[in-house]
PDB file of C-alpha atoms in Angstrom:
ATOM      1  CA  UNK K   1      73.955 -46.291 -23.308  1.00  0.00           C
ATOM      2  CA  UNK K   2      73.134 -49.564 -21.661  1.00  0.00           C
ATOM      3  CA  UNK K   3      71.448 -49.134 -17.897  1.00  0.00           C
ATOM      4  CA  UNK K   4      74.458 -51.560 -16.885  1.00  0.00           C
ATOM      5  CA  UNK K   5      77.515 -49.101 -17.822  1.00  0.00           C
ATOM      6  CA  UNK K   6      79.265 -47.980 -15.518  1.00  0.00           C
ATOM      7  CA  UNK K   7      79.649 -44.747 -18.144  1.00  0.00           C
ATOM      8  CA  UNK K   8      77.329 -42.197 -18.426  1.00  0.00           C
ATOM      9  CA  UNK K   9      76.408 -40.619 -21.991  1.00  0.00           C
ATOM     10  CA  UNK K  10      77.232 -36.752 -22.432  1.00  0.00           C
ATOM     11  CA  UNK K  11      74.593 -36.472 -25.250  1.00  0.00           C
ATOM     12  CA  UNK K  12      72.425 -34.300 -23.226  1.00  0.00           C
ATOM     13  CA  UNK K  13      75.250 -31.323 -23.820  1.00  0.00           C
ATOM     14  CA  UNK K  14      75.738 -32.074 -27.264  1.00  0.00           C
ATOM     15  CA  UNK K  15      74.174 -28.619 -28.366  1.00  0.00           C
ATOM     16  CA  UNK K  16      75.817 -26.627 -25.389  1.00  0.00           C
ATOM     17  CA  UNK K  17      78.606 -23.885 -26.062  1.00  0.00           C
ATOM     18  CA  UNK K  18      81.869 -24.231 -24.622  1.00  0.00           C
ATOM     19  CA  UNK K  19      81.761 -23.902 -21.132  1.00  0.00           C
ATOM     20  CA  UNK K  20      83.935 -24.069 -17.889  1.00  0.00           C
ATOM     21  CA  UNK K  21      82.954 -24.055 -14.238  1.00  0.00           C
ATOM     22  CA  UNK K  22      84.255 -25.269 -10.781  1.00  0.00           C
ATOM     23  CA  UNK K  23      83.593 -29.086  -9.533  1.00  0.00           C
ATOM     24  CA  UNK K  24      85.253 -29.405  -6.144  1.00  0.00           C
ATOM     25  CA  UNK K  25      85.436 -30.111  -2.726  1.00  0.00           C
ATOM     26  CA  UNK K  26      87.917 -29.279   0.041  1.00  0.00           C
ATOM     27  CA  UNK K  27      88.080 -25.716  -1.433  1.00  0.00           C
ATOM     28  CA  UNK K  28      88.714 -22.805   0.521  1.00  0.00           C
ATOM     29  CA  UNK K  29      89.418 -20.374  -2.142  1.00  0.00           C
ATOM     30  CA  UNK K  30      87.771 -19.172  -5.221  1.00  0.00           C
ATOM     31  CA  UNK K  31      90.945 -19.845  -6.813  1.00  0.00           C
ATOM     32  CA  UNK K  32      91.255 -23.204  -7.366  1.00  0.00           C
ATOM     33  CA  UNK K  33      94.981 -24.779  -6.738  1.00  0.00           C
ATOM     34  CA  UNK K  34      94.594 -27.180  -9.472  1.00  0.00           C
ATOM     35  CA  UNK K  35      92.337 -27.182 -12.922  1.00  0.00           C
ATOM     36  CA  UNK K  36      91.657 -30.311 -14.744  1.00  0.00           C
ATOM     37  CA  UNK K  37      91.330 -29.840 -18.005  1.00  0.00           C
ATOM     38  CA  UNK K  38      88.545 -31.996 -20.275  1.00  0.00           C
ATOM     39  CA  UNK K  39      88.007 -31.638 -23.886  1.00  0.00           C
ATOM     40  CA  UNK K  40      86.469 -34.866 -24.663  1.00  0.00           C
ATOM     41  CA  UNK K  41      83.368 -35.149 -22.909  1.00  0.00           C
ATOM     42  CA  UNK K  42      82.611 -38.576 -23.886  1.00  0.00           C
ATOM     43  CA  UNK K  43      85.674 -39.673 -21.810  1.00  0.00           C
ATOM     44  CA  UNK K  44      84.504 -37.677 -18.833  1.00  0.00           C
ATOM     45  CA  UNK K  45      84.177 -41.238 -16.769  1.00  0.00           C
ATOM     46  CA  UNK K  46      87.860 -41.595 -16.957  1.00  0.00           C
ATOM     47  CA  UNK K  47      89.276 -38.822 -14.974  1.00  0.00           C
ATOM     48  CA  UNK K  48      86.495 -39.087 -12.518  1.00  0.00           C
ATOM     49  CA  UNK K  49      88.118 -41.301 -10.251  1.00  0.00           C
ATOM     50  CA  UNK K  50      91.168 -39.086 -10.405  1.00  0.00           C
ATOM     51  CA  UNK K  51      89.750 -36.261  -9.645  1.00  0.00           C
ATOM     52  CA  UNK K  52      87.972 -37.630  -6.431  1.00  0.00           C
ATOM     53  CA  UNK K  53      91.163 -38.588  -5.253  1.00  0.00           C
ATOM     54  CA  UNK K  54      93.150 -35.290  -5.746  1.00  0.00           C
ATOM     55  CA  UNK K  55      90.191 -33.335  -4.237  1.00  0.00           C
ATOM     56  CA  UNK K  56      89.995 -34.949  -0.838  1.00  0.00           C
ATOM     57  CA  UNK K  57      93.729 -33.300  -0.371  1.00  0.00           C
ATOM     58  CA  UNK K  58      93.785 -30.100  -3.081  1.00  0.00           C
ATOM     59  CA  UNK K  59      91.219 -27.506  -4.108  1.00  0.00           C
ATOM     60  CA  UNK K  60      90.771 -28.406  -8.152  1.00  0.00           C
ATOM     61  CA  UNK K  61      87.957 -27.640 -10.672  1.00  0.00           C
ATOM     62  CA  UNK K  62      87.405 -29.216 -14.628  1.00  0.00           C
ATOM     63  CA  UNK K  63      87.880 -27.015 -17.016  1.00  0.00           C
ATOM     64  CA  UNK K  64      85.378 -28.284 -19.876  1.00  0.00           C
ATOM     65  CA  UNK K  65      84.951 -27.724 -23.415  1.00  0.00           C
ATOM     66  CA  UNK K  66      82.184 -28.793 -25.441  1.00  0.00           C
ATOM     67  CA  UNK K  67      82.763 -28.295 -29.109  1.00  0.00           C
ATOM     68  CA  UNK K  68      79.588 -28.278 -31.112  1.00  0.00           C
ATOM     69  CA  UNK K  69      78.901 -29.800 -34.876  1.00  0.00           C
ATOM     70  CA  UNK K  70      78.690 -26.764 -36.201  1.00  0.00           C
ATOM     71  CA  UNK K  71      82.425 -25.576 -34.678  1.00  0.00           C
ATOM     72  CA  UNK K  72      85.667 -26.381 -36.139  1.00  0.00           C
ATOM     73  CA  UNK K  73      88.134 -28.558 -34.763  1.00  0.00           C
ATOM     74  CA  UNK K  74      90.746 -25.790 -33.936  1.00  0.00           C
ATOM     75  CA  UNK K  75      92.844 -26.366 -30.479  1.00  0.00           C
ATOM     76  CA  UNK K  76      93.152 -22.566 -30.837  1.00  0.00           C
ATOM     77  CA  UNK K  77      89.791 -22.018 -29.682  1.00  0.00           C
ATOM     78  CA  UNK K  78      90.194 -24.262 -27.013  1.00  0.00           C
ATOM     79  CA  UNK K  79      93.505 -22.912 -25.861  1.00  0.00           C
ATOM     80  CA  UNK K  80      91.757 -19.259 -26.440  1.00  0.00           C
ATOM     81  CA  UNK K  81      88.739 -20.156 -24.260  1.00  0.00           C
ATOM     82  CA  UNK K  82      90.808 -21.196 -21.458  1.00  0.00           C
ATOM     83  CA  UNK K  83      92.752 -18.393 -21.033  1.00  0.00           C
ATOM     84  CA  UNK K  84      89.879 -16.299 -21.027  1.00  0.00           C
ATOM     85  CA  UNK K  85      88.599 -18.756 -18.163  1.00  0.00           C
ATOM     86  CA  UNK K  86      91.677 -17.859 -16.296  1.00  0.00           C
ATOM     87  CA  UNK K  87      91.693 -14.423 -17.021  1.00  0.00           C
ATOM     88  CA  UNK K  88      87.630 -13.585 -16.273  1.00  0.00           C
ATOM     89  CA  UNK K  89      87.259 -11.770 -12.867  1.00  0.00           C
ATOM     90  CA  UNK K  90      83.350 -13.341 -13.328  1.00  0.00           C
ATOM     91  CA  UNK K  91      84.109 -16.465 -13.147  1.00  0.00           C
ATOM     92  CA  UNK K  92      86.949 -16.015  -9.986  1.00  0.00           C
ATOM     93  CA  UNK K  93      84.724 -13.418  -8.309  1.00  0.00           C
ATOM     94  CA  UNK K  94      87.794 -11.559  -8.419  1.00  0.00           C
ATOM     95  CA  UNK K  95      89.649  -8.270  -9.901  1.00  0.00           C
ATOM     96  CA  UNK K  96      92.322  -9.629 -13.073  1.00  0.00           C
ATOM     97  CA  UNK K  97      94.635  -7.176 -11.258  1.00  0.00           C
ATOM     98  CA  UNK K  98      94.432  -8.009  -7.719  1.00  0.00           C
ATOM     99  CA  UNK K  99      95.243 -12.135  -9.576  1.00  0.00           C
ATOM    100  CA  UNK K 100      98.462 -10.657 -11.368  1.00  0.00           C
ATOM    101  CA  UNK K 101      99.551  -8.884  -8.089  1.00  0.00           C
ATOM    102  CA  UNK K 102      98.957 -12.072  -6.086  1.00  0.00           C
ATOM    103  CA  UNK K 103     100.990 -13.963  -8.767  1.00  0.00           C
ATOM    104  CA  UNK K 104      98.281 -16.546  -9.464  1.00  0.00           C
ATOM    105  CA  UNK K 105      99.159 -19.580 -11.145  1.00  0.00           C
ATOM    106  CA  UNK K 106      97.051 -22.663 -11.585  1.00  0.00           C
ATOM    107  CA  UNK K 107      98.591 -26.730 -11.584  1.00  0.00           C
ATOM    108  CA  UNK K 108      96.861 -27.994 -15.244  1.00  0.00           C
ATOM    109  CA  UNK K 109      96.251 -31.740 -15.721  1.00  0.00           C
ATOM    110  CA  UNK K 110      95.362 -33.241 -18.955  1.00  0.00           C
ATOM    111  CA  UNK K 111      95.039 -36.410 -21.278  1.00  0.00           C
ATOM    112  CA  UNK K 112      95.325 -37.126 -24.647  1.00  0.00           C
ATOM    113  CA  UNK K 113      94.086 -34.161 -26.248  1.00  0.00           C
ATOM    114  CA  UNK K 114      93.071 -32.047 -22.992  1.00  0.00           C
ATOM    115  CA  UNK K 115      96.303 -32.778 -22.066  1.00  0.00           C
ATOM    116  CA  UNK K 116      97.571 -31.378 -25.489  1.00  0.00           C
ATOM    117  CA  UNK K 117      95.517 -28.083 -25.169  1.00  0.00           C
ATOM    118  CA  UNK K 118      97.208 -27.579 -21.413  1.00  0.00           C
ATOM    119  CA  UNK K 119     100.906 -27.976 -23.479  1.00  0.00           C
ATOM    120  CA  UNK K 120      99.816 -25.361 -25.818  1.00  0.00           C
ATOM    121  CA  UNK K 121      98.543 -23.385 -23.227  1.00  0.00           C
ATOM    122  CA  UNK K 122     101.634 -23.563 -21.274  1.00  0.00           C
ATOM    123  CA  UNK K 123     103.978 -22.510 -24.100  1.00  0.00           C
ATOM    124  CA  UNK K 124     101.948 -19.467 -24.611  1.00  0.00           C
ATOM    125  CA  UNK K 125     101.126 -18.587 -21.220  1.00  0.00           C
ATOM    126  CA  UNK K 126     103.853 -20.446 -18.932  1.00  0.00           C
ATOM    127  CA  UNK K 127     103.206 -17.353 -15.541  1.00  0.00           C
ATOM    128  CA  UNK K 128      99.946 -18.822 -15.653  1.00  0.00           C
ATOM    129  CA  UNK K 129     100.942 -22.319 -15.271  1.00  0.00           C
ATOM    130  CA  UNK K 130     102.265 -23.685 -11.782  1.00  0.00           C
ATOM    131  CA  UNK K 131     103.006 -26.988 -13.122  1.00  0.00           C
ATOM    132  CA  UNK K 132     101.495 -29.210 -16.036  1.00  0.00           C
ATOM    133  CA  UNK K 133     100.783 -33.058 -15.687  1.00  0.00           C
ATOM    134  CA  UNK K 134     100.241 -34.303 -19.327  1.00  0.00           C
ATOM    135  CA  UNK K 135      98.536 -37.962 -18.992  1.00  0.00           C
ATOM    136  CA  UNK K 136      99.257 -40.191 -22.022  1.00  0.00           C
ATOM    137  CA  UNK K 137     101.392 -37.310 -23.583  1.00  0.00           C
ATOM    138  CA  UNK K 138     103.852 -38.071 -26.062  1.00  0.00           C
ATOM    139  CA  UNK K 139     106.764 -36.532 -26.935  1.00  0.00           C
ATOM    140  CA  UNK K 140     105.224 -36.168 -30.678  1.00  0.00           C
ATOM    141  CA  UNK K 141     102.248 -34.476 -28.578  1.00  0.00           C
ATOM    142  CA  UNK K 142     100.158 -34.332 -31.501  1.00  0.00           C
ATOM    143  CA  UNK K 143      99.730 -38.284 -31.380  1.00  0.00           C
ATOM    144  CA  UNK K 144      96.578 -39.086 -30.206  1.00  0.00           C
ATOM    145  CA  UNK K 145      93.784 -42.233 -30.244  1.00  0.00           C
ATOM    146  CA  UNK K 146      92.147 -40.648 -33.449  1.00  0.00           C
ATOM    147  CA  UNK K 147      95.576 -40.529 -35.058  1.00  0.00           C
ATOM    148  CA  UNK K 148      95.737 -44.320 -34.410  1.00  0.00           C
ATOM    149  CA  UNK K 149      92.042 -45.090 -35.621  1.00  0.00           C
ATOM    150  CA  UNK K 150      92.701 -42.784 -38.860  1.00  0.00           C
ATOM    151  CA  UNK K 151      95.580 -44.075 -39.700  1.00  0.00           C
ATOM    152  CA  UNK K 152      94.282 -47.849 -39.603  1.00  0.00           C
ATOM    153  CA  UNK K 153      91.119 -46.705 -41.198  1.00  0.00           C
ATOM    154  CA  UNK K 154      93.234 -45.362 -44.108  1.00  0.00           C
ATOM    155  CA  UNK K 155      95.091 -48.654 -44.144  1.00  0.00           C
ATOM    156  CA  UNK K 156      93.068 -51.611 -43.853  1.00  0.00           C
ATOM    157  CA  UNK K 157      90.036 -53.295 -45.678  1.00  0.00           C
ATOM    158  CA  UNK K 158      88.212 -53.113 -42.879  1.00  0.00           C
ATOM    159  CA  UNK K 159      84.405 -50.773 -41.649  1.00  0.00           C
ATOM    160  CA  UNK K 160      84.619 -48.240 -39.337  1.00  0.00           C
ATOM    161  CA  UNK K 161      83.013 -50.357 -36.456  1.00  0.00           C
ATOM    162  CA  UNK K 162      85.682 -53.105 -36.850  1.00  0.00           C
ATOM    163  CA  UNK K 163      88.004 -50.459 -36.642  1.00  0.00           C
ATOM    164  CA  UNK K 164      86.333 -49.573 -33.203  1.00  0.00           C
ATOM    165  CA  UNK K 165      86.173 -52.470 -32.228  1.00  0.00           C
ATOM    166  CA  UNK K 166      90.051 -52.942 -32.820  1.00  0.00           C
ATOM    167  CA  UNK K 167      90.691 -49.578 -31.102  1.00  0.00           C
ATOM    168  CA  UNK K 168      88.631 -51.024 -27.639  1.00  0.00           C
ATOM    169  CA  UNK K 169      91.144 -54.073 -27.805  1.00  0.00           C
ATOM    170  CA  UNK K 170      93.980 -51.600 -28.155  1.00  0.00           C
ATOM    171  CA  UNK K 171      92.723 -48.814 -25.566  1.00  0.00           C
ATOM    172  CA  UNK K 172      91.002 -51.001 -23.134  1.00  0.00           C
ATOM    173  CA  UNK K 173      92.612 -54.356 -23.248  1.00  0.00           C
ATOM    174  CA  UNK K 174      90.787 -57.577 -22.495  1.00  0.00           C
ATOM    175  CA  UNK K 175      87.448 -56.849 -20.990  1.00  0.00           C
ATOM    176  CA  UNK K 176      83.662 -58.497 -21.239  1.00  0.00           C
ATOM    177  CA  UNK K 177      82.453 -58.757 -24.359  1.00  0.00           C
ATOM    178  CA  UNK K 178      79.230 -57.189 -23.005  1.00  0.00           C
ATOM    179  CA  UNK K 179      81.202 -54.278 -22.520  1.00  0.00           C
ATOM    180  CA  UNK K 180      82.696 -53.551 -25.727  1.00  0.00           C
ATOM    181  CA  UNK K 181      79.414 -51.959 -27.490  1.00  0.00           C
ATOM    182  CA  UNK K 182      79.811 -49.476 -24.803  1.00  0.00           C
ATOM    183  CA  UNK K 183      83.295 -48.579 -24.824  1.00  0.00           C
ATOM    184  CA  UNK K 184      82.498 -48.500 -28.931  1.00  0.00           C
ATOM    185  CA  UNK K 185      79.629 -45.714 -28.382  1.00  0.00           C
ATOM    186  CA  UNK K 186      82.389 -43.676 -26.612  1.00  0.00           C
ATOM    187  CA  UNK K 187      85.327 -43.787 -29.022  1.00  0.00           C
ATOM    188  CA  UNK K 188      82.499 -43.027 -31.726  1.00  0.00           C
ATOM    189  CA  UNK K 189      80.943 -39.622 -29.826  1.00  0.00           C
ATOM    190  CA  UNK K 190      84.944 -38.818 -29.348  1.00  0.00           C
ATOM    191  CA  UNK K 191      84.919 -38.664 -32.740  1.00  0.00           C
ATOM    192  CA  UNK K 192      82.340 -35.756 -33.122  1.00  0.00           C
ATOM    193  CA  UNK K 193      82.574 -34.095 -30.317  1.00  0.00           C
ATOM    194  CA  UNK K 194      86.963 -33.957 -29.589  1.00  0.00           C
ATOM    195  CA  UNK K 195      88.992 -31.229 -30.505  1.00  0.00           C
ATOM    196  CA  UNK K 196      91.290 -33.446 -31.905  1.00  0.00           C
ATOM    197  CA  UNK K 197      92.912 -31.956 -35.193  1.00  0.00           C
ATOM    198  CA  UNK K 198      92.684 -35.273 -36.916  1.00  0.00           C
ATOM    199  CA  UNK K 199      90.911 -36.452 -40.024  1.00  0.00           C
ATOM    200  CA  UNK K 200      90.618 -39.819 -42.417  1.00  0.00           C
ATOM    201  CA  UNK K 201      92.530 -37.093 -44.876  1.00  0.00           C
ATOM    202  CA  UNK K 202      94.580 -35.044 -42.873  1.00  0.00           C
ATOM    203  CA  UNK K 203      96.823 -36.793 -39.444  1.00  0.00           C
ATOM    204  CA  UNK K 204      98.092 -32.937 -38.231  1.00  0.00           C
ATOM    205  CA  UNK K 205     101.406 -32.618 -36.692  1.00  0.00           C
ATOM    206  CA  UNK K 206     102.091 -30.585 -33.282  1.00  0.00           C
ATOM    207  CA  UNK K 207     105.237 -28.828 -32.657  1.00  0.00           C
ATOM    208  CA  UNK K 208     107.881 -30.823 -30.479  1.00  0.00           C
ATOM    209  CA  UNK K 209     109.900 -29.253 -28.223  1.00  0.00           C
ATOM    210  CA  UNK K 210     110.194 -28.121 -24.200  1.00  0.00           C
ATOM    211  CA  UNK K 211     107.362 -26.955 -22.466  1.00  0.00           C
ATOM    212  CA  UNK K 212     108.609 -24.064 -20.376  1.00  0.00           C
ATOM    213  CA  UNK K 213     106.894 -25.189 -17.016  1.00  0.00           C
ATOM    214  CA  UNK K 214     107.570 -27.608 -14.373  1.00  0.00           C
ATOM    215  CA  UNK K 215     106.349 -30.705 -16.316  1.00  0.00           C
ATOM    216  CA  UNK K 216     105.507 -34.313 -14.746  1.00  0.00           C
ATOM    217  CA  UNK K 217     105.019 -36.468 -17.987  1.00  0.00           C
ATOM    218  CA  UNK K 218     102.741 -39.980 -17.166  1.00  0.00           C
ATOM    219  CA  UNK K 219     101.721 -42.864 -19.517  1.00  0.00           C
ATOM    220  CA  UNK K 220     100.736 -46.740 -19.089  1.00  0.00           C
ATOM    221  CA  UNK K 221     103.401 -49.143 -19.525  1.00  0.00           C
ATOM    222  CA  UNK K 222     101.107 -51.393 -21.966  1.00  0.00           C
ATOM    223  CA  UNK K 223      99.732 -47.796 -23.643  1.00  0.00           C
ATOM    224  CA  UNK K 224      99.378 -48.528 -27.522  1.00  0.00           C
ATOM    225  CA  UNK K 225      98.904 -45.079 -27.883  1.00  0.00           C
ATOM    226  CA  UNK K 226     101.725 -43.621 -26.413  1.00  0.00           C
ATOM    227  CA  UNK K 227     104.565 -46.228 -26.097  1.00  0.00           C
ATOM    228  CA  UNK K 228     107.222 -46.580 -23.729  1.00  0.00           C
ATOM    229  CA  UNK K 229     109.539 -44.554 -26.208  1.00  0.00           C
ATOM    230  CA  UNK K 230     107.047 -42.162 -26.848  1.00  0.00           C
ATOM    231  CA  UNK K 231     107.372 -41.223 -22.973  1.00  0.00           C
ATOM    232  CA  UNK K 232     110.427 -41.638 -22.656  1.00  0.00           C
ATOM    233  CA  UNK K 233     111.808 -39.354 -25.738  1.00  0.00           C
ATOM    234  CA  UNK K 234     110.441 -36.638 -23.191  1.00  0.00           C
ATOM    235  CA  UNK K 235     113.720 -37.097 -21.297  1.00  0.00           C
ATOM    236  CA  UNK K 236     115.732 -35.282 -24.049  1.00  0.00           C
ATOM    237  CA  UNK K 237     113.100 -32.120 -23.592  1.00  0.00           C
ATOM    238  CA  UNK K 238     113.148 -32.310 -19.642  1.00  0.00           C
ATOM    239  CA  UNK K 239     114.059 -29.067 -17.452  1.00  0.00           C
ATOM    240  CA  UNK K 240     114.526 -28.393 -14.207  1.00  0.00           C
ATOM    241  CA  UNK K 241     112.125 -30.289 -11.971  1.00  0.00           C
ATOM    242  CA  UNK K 242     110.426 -32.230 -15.119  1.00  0.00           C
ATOM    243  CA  UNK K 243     109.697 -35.701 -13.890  1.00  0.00           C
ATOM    244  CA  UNK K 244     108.608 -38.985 -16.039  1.00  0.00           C
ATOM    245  CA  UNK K 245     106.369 -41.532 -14.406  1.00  0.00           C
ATOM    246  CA  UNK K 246     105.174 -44.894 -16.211  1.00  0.00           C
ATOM    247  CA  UNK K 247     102.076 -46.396 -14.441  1.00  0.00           C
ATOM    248  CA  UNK K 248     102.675 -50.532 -14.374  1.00  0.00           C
ATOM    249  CA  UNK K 249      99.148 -50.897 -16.403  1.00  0.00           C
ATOM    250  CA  UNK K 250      96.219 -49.980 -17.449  1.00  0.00           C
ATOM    251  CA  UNK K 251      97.087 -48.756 -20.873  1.00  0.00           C
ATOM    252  CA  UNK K 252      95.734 -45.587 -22.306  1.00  0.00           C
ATOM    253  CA  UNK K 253      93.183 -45.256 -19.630  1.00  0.00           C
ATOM    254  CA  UNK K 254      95.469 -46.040 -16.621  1.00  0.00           C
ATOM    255  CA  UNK K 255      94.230 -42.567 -15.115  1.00  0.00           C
ATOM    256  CA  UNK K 256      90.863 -44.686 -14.666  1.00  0.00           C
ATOM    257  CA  UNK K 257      92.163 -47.893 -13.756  1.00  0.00           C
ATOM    258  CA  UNK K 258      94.983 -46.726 -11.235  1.00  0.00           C
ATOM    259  CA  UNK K 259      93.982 -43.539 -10.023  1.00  0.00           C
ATOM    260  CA  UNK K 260      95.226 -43.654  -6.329  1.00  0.00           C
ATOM    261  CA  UNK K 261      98.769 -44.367  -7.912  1.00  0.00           C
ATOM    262  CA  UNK K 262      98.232 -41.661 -10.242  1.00  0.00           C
ATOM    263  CA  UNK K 263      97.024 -38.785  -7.997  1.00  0.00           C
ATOM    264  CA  UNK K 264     100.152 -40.120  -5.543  1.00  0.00           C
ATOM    265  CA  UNK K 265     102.532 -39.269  -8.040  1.00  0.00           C
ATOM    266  CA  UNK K 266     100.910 -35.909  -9.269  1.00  0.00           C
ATOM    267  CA  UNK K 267     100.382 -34.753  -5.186  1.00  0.00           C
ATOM    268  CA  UNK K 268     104.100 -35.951  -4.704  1.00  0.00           C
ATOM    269  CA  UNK K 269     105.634 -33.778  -7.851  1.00  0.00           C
ATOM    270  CA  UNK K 270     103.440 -30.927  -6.458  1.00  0.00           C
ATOM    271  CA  UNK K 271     105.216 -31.482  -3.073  1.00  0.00           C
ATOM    272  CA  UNK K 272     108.599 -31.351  -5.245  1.00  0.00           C
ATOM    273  CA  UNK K 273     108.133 -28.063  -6.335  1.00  0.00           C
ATOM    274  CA  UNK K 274     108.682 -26.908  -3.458  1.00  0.00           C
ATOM    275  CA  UNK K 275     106.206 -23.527  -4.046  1.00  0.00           C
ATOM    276  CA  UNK K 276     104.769 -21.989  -0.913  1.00  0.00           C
ATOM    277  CA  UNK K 277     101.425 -21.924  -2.653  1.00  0.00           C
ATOM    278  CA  UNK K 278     101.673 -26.179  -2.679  1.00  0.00           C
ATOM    279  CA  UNK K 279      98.597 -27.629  -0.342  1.00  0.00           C
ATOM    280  CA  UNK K 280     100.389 -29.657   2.638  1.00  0.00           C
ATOM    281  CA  UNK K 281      99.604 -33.303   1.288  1.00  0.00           C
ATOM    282  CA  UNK K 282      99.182 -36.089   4.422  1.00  0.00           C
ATOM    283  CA  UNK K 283     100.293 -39.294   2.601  1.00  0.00           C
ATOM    284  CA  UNK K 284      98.399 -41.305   4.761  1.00  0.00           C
ATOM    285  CA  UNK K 285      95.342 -41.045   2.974  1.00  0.00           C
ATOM    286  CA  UNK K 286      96.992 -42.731   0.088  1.00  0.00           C
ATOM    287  CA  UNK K 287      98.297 -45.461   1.314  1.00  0.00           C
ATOM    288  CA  UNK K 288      98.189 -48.740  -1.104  1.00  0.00           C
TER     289      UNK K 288
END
């Protein structure tokens, strides 16, 4: 990566196993209130700022998965490794049955396809799940960035790096030339390293349907991803206290490029829940 990126490379764990541990700061508990979850460690940059924000008023950790050349893209093993996160007493420094009595539950937030693994994960295990925040989610959850690159790939005369170069344009928007090598080297390590169960031959299809937990559903207005509709065909699946948020820009990204308005929205739906286990949030901090 060029010295004058702002993003940092995640080569350096390209041969690690999947793996999981706690990155937080106003904690007070072993138990973190809220996980967020990151399967695509090339696009670790992007929920950074996020999670900065969220920590100065919650207790969260990032849940990460590295999946190596040699694994399979299954969301299974993702959704399987999770739950085992959850479930070890190791990792919690604390007994799986003194956690059931005490009724633990964990917020998950996600994007694109981390945010995919948490709706899987929620179906299956919704008593483990306080709330989920799904970040450039559709409502046809299985359509992700890779999706979109495969399927214009498959369609047009065109290499693979012009196809890249299209998908910055698309994901990104306008931004310096000097940058677009960059983002380029990201989308491309996505590629290897994602979870993502899409291929040049093979665009898989996820399940539609409700979720089964308190739900907030956010997207970018200008998204190309995940279009208005997209977000908005959510509000046919909603259930009680399900919210839908559009951020005003910032397109697939907008985690990244707004994230005080995003971790505003995500601290207020908290709030809405109106659990006892919900972190008092002083609004003040986040004030535009």
């Amino acid at each position: 990566m060029s010295s004058s990126s702002n993003f940092s490379s995640s080569s350096s764990f390209s041969n690690s196993s999947p793996v999981s541990y706690l990155a937080t700061t106003n904690q007070t508990s072993k138990l973190p209130k809220a996980l967020l979850l990151n399967a695509s460690p090339s696009f670790q940059e992007f929920d950074r700022p996020l999670m900065r924000y969220l920590s100065w008023q919650v207790s969260i950790a990032r849940w990460e998965y590295y999946q190596t050349p040699d694994e399979p893209s299954d969301l299974e093993i993702a959704v399987n490794l999770l739950h085992e996160y959850l479930e070890s007493s190791d990792d919690l420094d604390s007994p799986k049955e003194r956690l059931r009595q005490r009724g633990y539950a964990v917020h998950l937030i996600g994007h694109g396809v981390s945010g995919l693994i948490g709706l899987l994960y929620a179906r299956r295990y919704p008593d483990r799940v306080k709330s989920l925040t799904l970040l450039s989610v559709g409502c046809h959850p299985g359509l992700d960035w890779q999706s979109f690159y495969y399927a214009h790939l498959k369609l047009l005369p065109c290499s693979r790096q012009t196809i890249l170069r299209q998908m910055v344009g698309h994901l990104f928007g306008c931004y310096p030339k000097v940058m677009t090598p960059t983002f380029m080297e990201i989308l491309e390590q996505d590629l290897f390293s994602s979870p993502s169960p899409h291929s040049l031959w093979h665009l898989a299809s996820v399940p539609e349907g409700v979720v089964g937990v308190p739900t907030l559903f956010c997207g970018g207005s200008d998204d190309a991803i995940v279009s208005s509709h997209e977000l908005q065909g959510w509000q046919q699946k909603l259930g009680e206290g399900d919210q839908i948020w559009q951020c005003p820009g910032g397109k697939h990204f907008f985690q990244y490029f707004y994230p005080q308005k995003v971790a505003r929205q995500i601290l207020s739906f908290w709030l809405s829940l109106n659990s006892t286990n919900t972190h008092n949030v002083n609004h003040s901090n986040f004030a535009s």
